[in-house]
XYZ file of C-alpha atoms in Angstrom:
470
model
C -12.459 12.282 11.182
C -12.018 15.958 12.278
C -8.874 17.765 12.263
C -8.956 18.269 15.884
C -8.949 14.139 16.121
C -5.643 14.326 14.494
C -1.884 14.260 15.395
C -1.187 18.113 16.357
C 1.740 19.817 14.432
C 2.872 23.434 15.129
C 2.973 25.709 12.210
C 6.576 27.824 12.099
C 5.195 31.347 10.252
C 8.340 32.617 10.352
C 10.292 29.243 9.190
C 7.702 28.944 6.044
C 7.996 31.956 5.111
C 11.658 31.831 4.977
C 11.760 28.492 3.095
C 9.296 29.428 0.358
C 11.358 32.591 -0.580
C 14.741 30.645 -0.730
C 13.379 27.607 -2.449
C 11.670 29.582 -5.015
C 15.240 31.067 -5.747
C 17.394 27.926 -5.917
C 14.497 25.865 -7.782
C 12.588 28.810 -9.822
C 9.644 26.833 -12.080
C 10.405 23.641 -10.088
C 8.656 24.919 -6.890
C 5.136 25.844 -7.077
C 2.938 27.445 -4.352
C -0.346 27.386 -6.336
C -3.631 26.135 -4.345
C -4.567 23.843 -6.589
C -0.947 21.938 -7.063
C -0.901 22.111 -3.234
C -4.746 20.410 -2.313
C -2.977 17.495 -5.102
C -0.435 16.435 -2.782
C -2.317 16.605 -0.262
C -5.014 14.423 -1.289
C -6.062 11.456 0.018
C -8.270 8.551 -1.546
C -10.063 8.449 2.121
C -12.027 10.411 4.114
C -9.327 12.048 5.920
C -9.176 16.179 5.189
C -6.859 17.675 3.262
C -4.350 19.282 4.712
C -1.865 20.987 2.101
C 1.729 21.963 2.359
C 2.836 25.851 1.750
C 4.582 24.844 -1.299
C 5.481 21.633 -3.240
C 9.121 20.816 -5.129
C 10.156 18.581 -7.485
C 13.643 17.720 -7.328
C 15.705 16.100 -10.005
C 18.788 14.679 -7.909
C 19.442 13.276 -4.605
C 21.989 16.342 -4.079
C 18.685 18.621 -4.640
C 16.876 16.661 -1.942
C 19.691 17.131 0.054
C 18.955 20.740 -0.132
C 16.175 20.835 -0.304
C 16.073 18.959 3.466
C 18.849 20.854 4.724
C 17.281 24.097 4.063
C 13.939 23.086 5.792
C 16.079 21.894 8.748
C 17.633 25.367 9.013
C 14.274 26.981 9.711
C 12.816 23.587 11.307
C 9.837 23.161 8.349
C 8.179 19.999 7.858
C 9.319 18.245 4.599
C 6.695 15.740 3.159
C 7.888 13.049 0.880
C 4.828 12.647 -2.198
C 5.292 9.605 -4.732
C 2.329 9.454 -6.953
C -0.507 10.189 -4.028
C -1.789 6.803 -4.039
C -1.693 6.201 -0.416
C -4.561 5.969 1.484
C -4.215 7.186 4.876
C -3.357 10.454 4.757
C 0.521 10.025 4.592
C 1.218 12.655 2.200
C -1.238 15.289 4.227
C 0.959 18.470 5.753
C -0.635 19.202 9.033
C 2.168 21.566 10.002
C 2.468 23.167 6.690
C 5.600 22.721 4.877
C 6.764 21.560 1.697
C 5.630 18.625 -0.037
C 8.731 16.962 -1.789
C 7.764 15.716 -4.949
C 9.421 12.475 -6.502
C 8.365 12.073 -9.912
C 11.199 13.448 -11.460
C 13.762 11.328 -10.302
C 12.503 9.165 -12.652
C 15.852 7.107 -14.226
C 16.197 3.319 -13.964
C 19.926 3.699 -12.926
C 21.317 -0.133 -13.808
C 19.358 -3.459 -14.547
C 21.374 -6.499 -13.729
C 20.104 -9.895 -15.508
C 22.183 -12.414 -14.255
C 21.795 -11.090 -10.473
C 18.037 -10.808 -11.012
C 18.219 -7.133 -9.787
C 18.155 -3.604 -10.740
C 18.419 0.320 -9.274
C 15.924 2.913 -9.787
C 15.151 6.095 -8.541
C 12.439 6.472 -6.102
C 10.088 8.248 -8.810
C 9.740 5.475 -11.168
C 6.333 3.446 -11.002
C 6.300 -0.448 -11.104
C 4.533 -0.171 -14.748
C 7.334 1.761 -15.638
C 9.740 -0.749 -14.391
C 8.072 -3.955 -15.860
C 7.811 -2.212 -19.279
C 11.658 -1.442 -19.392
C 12.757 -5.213 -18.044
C 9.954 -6.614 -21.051
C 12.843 -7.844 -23.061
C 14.890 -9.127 -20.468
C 12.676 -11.881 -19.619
C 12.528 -10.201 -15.929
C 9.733 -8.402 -13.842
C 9.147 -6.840 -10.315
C 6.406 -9.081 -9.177
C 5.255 -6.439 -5.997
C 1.961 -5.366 -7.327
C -0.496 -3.448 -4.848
C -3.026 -2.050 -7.411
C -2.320 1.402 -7.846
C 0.678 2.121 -10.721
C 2.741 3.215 -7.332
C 5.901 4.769 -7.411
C 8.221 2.350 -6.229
C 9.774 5.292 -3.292
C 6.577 5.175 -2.418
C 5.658 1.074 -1.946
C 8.862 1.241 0.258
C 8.339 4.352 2.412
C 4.670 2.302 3.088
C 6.125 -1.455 2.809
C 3.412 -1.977 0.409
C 2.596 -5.513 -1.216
C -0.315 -6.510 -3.101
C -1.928 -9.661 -4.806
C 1.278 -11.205 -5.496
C 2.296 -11.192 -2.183
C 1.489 -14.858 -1.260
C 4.537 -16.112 -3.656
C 6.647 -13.273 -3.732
C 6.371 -11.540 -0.469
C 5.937 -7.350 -0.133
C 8.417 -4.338 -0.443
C 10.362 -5.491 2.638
C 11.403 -8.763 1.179
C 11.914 -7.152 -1.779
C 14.739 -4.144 -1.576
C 18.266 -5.118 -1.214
C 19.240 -1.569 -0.397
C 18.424 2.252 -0.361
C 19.713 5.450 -0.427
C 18.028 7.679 1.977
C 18.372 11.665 2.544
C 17.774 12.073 6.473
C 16.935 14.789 8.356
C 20.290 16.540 8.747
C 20.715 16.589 5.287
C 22.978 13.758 4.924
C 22.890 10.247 2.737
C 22.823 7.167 4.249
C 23.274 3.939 1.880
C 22.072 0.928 3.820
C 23.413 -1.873 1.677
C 24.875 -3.387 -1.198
C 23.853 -5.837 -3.889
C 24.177 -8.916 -1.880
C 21.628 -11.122 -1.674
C 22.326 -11.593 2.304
C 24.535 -9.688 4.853
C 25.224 -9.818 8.334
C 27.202 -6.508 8.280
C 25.403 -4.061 11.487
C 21.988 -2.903 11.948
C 19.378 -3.725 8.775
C 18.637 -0.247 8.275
C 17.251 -1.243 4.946
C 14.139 -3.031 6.801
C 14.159 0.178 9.454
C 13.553 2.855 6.374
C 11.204 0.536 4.778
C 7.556 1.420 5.713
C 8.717 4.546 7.830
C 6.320 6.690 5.961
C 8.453 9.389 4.845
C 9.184 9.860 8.668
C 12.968 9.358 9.090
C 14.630 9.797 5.683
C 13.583 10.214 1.636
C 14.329 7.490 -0.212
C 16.359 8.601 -3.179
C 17.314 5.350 -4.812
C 16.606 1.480 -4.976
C 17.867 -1.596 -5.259
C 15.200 -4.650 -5.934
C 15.194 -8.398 -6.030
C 13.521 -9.205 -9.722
C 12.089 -12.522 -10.818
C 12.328 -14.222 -13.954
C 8.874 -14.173 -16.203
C 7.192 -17.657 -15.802
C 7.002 -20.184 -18.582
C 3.040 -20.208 -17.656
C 0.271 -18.358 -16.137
C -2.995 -20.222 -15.450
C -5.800 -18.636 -13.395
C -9.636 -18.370 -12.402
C -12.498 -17.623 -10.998
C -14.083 -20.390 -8.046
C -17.575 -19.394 -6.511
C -18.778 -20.626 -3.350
C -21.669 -20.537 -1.285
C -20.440 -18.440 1.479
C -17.381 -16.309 2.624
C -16.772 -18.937 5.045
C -16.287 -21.321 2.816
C -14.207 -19.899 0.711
C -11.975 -18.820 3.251
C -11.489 -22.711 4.599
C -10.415 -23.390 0.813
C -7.828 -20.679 1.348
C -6.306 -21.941 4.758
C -6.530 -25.488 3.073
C -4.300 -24.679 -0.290
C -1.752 -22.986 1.759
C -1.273 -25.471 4.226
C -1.470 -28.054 1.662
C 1.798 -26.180 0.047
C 0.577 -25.459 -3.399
C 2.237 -22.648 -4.219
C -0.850 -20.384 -5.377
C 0.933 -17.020 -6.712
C -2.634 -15.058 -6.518
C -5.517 -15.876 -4.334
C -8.019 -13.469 -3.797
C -11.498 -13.108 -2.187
C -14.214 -10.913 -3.280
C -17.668 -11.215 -1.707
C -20.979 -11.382 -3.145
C -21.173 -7.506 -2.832
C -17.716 -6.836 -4.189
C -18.587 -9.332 -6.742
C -22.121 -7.531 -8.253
C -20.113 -3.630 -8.129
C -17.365 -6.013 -10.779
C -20.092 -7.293 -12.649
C -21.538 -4.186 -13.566
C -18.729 -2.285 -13.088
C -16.268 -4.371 -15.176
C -18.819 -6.419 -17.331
C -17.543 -9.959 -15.817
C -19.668 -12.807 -15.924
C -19.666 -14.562 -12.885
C -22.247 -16.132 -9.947
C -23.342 -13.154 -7.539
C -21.735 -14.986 -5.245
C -18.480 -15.104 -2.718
C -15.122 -16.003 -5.358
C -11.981 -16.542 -4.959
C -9.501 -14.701 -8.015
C -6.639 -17.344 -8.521
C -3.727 -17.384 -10.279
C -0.504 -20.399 -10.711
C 2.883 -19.599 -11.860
C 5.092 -22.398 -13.582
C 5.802 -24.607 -16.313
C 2.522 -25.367 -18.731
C 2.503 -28.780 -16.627
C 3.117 -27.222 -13.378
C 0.316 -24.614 -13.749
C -2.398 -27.214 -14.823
C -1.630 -29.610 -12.117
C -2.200 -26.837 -9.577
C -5.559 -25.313 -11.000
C -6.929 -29.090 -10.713
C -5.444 -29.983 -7.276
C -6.923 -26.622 -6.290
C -10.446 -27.407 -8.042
C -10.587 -30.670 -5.970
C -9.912 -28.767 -2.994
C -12.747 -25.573 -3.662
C -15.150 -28.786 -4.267
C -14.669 -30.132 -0.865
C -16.299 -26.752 0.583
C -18.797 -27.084 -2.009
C -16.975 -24.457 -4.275
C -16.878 -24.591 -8.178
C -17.379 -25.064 -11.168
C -13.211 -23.599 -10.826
C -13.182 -21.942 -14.685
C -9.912 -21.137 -15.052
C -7.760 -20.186 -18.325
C -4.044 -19.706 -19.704
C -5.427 -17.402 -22.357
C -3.480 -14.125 -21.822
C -6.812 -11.433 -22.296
C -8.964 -13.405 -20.190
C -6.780 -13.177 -17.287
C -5.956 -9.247 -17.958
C -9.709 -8.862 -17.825
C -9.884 -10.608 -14.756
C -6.739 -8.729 -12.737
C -8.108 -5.382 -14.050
C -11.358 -5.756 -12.472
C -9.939 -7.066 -9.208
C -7.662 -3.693 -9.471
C -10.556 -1.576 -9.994
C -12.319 -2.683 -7.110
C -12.370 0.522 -5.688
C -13.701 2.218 -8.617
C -16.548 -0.830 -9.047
C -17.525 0.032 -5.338
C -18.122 3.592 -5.276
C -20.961 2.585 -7.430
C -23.024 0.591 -4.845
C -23.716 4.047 -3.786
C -23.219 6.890 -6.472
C -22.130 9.856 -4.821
C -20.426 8.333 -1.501
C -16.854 8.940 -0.101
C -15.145 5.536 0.181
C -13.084 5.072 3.749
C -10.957 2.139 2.303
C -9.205 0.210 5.595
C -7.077 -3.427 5.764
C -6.536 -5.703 8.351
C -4.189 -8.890 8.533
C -4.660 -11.660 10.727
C -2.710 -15.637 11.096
C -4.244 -17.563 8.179
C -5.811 -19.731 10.669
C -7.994 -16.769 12.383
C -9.066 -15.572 8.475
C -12.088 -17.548 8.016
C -13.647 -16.385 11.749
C -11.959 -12.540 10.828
C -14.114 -12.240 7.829
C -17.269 -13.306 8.830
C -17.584 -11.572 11.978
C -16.837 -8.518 9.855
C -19.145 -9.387 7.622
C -21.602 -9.503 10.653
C -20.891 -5.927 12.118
C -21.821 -4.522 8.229
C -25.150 -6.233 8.578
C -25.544 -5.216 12.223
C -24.622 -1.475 11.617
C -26.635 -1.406 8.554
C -23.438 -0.439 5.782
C -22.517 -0.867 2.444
C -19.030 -2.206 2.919
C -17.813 -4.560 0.627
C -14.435 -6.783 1.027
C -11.518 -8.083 -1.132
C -8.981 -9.567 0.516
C -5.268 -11.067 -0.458
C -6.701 -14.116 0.952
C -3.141 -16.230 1.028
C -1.623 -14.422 3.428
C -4.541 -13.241 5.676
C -5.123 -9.630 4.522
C -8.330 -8.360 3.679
C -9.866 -4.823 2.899
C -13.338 -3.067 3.279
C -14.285 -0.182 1.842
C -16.957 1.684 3.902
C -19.781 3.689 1.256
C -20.637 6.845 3.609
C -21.772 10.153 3.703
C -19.245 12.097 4.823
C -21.203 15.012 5.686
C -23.079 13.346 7.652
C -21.642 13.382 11.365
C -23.541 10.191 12.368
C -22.876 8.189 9.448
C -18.874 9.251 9.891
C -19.359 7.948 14.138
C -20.723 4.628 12.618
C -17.857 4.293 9.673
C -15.401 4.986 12.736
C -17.005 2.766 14.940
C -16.657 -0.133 12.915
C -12.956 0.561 11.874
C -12.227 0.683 15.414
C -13.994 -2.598 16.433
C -12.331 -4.070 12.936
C -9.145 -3.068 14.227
C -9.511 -4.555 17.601
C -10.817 -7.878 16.673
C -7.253 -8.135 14.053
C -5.259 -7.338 16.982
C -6.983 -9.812 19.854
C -6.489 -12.241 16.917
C -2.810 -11.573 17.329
C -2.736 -9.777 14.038
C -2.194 -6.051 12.568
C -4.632 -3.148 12.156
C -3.126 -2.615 9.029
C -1.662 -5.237 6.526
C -0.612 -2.849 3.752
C -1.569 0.397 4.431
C 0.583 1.728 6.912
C -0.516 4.175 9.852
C -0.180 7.731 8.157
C -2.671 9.725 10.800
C -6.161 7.609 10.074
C -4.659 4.563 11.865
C -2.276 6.333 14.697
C -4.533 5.767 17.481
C -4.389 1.568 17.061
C -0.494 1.350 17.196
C 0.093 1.074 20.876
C -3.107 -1.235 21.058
C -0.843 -3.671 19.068
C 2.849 -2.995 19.753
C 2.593 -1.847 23.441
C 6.050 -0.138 24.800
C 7.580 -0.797 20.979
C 5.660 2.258 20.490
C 8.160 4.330 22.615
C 10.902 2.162 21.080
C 10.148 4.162 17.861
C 9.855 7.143 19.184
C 13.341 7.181 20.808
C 14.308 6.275 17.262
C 12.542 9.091 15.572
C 14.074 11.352 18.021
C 17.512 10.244 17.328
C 17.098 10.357 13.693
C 15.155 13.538 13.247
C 15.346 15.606 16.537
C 13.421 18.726 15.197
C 10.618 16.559 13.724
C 11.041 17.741 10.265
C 10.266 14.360 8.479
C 6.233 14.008 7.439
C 5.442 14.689 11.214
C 1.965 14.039 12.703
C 2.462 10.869 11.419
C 2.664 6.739 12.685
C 3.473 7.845 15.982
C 0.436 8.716 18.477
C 0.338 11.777 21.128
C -0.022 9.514 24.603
C-alpha cells in the first residue's frame, strides 16, 4: 500500500511548530521528539508505512491529556492516541504529523470491586497487568486478543480474542469510560450499573472509535469469577471443512465451548516447529471448557462425539495446567510461528467475520484463492463466533507481489460482506481497511461522519482514519 493510496491529511507547519515548543515546556523529559521514539509509535505489525508524529507525550493524568488536547486544538494539530502499538492496521500512524499521545503511564488500577465483579483502571494498564493484580481475588478479565494490549487500547479498537465465544469482546465488556474529547473536555458515559436506560450509550459509541472522537482516560470492566475447572485440547480433522461443520454443530448444539479455535494444516506445521507441539500436520481445532471438574469433562466428551461425526479425532484433551499454557502460547504466537514459512517476509495480517452458518463455505473458498494466487497465507480463526485471520507471507518490495496480497484482501473482504458479514471482526479500520466500510455499511458511513464532525469539528482526533474520502 503506497502513501498516496491512503486517507490524505494536511500538515499545519505553523500549528506543529507551535505545539512542539509549548509542550516541550509544560511536559520537559515527558515529551520527546527523537526519530527513533517517533518511527515506535508509529509502527505497525503490517505492511502499511510508517508514518510518524512530530513528537510523542506521555501523560500521567487525565487533566494532562486534557492539555495536552486542548493545546493541539488551539493550533488545530492532530493528536494520536498510542496504547502499547499492538494494533495492526495502522491506527496509531500520524499521516498529518502531530503528536502521538502516549498511554502507558497512566498506569494505576484505580478500584477493584469483588462483590460487583468489576473494577477501574486507567487506560495504560495491560490485561496481564490486570489479571496478575485480581490473582488473589479469585477474579479475572477474560477479553484476551493475543497481544498483552493495553486495555485503552482493546476499547478504542473493540478488540476481543479467543475467549470471545463465552465471554463476548470489549463492547460487552466496559460498563463505562472517561473520555477527553476534542475540545478538551471530559465526558463520563456511565456508572457502575450493570444496565441503564439513562440517554444515548455513548459507552458503545467511544468503544472501537479508534482514537477518533475522544481518549479514553479511564475504565470500568465487567470481571468474571476464575472457574473451578479448565479442560481443553487439540481435535484434528481431515479437512478445514470439516472442522468447521464441527464448529457450527457445538454451537448450535449449546455447549458452551469457552475457546474454539481453528488452525490449518499450514498454521499447524509453522506451530510445530515453531512452538515444538506434537500434533497431526493436519487442520485442528484448539478447544477449551470452563466449569465445574464434572461440567468440563462432560463437555470435552460430548464435543469428542461430535468432532467424530466429521471424522475428527482422536480429541486429546487435558486439565493439566502446563499442558494447556503450552497449547494457548503457541496459538498466541501464531504470528511469530508464521513468519517462518518464509524467513525474511513482511506479514499483512487481515480478519474477517461472517454468520456461523456461512463459516465453513468462508474458509474454504479462501483457502481456494491462496492456492489459486499461488501464496503462503496461513489461517487461525476464533472459530465460535465466525472470525478468522490470514496472514499473507510477501515481499513487500516487490510491487507485484504487494498487487496480489491486495488483491486477495480485497476479494476476502468482499466475499465476508456478500455473506452478510464484516471486513473486519477484530481489527478495526485504521487506514488499511478504509476503503471496505461503505461496501458494508452503505449511507451509515455518512451517519458517522456527521458524528465525527459534531464531535471533533477541526479533525484533530487520529484523522485519516475509519472514515473514507468519497
Amino acid at each position: 500500500m503506497a502513501l498516496s493510496d491512503l486517507n490524505p491529511v494536511e500538515r499545519n507547519e505553523e500549528g506543529i511548530a507551535a505545539v512542539l515548543g509549548i509542550l516541550k515546556q509544560r511536559l520537559g523529559e515527558r515529551f520527546q521528539t527523537g526519530q527513533a521514539i517517533r518511527a515506535q509509535h508509529a509502527h505497525t505489525t503490517t505492511y502499511i508505512p510508517t508514518q510518524a508524529p512530530d513528537g510523542v507525550a506521555f501523560p500521567e493524568t487525565t487533566a494532562e491529556v486534557q492539555e495536552i488536547v486542548s493545546i493541539c486544538a488551539a493550533h488545530r494539530v492532530p493528536v494520536i492516541a498510542f496504547g502499547v502499538g499492538s494494533s495492526l492496521e495502522g491506527h496509531t500512524n500520524a499521516p498529518g504529523g502531530g503528536i502521538s499521545l502516549d498511554t502507558s503511564r497512566m498506569n494505576r488500577i484505580l478500584a477493584v470491586n469483588p462483590q460487583d465483579l468489576d473494577c477501574t483502571v486507567e487506560p495504560g494498564v495491560t490485561r496481564e497487568d490486570l489479571n496478575r493484580h485480581l490473582r488473589d481475588t479469585g477474579l479475572f478479565f477474560p477479553i484476551d486478543p493475543g497481544a498483552n494490549a493495553s486495555l485503552g487500547g482493546m476499547a478504542a479498537t473493540r478488540a476481543s480474542g479467543t475467549n470471545a465465544v463465552r465471554y463476548g469482546t470489549m463492547r460487552e465488556n466496559v460498563l463505562s469510560l472517561t473520555a477527553v474529547m476534542a475540545d478538551g473536555e471530559t465526558v463520563t458515559t456511565g456508572k457502575r450499573a450493570k444496565k441503564s436506560s439513562a440517554g444515548y450509550d455513548l459507552t458503545r459509541l467511544l468503544i472501537g472509535s479508534e482514537g477518533t472522537l475522544g481518549i479514553i482516560t479511564q475504565l470500568t470492566l465487567k470481571l468474571q469469577g476464575i472457574p473451578q475447572a479448565i479442560s481443553g485440547g487439540v481435535c484434528p480433522f481431515p479437512s478445514v471443512e470439516a472442522a468447521c461443520n464441527a464448529v457450527i454443530a457445538t454451537i448450535q448444539m449449546g455447549i458452551p465451548v469457552a475457546r474454539i479455535e481453528l488452525v490449518n494444516a499450514l498454521q499447524m506445521r509453522a506451530m510445530k516447529s515453531y512452538s515444538k507441539l506434537d500434533y497431526p500436520e493436519s487442520p485442528c481445532l484448539f478447544v477449551e471448557f470452563h466449569g465445574s471438574d464434572a461440567g468440563v469433562a462432560e463437555q470435552a466428551e460430548t464435543f469428542g462425539m461430535i468432532a467424530e461425526e466429521y471424522g475428527g479425532g482422536p480429541f486429546l484433551w487435558t486439565s493439566v495446567a502446563e499442558e494447556r499454557t503450552k497449547l494457548w502460547k503457541a496459538r498466541h504466537d501464531a504470528y511469530w510461528s508464521s513468519l517462518t514459512l518464509r524467513p525474511g517476509a513482511k506479514g499483512l495480517s487481515t480478519d474477517v467475520c461472517v454468520p456461523i452458518s456461512r463459516f465453513a463455505e468462508c474458509v474454504t473458498q479462501t483457502e481456494a484463492d491462496i492456492a489459486e494466487m499461488g501464496l503462503i497465507a496461513p489461517i487461525v480463526g476464533h472459530a465460535g463466533d465466525g472470525n478468522f485471520h490470514v496472514l499473507v507471507l510477501m515481499d513487500a518490495d516487490d510491487p507485484k507481489e504487494i498487487a496480489a496480497t491486495e488483491e486477495f484482501v480485497a476479494r476476502l473482504n468482499m466475499r465476508a460482506i456478500g455473506m452478510d458479514g464484516t471486513c473486519t471482526g477484530e481489527h478495526g479500520i485504521g487506514q488499511g481497511k478504509v476503503g471496505f466500510l461503505r461496501h458494508e455499511l452503505g449511507h451509515s458511513v455518512d451517519i458517522m461522519r456527521t458524528i465525527k464532525q459534531a464531535l471533533d469539528p477541526l479533525d484533530i482526533m487520529n484523522p485519516g482514519k475509519i472514515l473514507p474520502v468519497d
